[in-house]
mmCIF file of C-alpha atoms and ligand atoms in Angstrom:
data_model
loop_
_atom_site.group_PDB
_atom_site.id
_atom_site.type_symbol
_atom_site.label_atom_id
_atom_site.label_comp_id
_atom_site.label_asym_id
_atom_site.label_seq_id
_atom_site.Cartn_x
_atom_site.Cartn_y
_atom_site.Cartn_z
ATOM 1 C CA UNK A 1095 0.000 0.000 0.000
ATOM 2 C CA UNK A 1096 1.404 3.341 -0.830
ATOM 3 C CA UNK A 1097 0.959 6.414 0.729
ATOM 4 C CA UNK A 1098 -2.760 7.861 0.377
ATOM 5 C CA UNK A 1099 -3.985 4.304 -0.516
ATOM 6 C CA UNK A 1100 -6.735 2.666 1.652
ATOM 7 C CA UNK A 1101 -7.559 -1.199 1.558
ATOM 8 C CA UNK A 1102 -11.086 -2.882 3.135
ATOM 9 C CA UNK A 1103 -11.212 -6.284 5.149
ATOM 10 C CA UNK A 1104 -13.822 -8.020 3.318
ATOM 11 C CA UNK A 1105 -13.695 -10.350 5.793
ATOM 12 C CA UNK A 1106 -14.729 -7.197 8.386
ATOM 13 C CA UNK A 1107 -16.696 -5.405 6.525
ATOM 14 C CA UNK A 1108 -20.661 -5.092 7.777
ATOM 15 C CA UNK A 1109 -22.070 -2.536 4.535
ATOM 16 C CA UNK A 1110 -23.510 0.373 6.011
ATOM 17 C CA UNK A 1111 -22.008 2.448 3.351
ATOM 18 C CA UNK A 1112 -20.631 4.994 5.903
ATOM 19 C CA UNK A 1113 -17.074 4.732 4.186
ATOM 20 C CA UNK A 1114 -19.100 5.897 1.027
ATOM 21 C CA UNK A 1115 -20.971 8.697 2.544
ATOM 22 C CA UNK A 1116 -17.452 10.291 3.781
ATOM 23 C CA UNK A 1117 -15.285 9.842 0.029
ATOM 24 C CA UNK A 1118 -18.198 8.235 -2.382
ATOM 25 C CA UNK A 1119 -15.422 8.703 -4.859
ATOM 26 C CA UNK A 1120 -13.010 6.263 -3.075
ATOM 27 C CA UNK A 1121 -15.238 3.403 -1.999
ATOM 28 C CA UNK A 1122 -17.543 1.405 -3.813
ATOM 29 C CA UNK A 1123 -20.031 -1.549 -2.792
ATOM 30 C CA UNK A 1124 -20.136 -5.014 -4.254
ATOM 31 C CA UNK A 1125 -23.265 -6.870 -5.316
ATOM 32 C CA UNK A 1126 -22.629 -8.598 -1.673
ATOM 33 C CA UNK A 1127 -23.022 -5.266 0.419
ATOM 34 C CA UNK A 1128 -19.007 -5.032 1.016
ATOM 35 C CA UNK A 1129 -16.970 -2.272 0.557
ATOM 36 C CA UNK A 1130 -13.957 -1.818 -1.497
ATOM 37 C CA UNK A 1131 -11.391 0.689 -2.233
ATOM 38 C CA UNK A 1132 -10.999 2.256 -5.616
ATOM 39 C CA UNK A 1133 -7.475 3.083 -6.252
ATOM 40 C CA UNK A 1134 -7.037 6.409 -7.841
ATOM 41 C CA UNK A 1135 -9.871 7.700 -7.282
ATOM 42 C CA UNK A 1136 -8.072 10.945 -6.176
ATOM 43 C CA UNK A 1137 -9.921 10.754 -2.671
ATOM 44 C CA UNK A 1138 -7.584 12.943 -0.233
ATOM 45 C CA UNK A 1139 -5.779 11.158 2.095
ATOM 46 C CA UNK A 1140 -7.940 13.249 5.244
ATOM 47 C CA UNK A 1141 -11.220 11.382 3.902
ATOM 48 C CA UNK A 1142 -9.882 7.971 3.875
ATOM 49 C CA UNK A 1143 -8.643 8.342 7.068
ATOM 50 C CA UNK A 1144 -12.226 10.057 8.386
ATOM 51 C CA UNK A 1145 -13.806 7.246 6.517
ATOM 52 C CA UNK A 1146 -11.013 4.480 8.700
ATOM 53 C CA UNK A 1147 -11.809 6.208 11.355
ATOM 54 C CA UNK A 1148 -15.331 6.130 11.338
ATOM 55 C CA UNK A 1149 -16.214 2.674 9.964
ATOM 56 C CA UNK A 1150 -18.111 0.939 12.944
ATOM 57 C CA UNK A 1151 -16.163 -2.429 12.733
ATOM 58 C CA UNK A 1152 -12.948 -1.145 11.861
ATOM 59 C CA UNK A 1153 -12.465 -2.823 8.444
ATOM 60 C CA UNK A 1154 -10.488 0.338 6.529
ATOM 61 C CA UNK A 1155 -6.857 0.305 6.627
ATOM 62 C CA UNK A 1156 -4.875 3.788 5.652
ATOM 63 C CA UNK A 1157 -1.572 4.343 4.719
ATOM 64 C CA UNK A 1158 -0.919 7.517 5.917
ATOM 65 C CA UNK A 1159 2.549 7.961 4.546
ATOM 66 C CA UNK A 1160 5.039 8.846 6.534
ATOM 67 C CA UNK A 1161 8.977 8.799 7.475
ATOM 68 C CA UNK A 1162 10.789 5.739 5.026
HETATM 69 S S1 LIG B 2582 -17.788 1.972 6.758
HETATM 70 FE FE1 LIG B 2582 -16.718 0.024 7.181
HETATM 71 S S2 LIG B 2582 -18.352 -1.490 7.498
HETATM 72 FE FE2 LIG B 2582 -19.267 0.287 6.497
HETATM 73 S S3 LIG B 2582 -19.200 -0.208 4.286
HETATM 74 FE FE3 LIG B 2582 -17.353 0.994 4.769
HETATM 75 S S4 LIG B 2582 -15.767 -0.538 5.224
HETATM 76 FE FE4 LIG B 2582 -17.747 -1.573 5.344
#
């Protein structure tokens, strides 16, 4: 995962779409009600981690960047 790049636990993931009301452009949901991350989508890096940080079960995982 590179900086600004999000990924969801499938596994985790319960659908209630909050990831997608935060960045709509950055997360989509399957046919099965899970959520996935778009890659370069362009959403900023302060959405996905509002949208991490606000997903009830904890299924979003940020890279946030930082020192190499
Ligand atoms: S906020 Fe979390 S549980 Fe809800 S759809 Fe997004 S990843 Fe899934």
């Amino acid at each position: 995962m590179t900086a600004g790049q999000a990924q969801v636990d499938s596994r985790v993931c319960v659908g209630t779409a909050m990831c997608r009301s935060i960045a709509p452009e950055a997360f989509v949901l399957d046919d099965t009600g899970r959520a996935s991350f778009v890659p370069g989508a362009g959403a900023s890096l302060a959405d996905l981690i509002e949208a991490a940080e606000n997903c009830p079960v904890q299924a979003i995982a940020v890279d946030e960047g930082g020192p190499e």
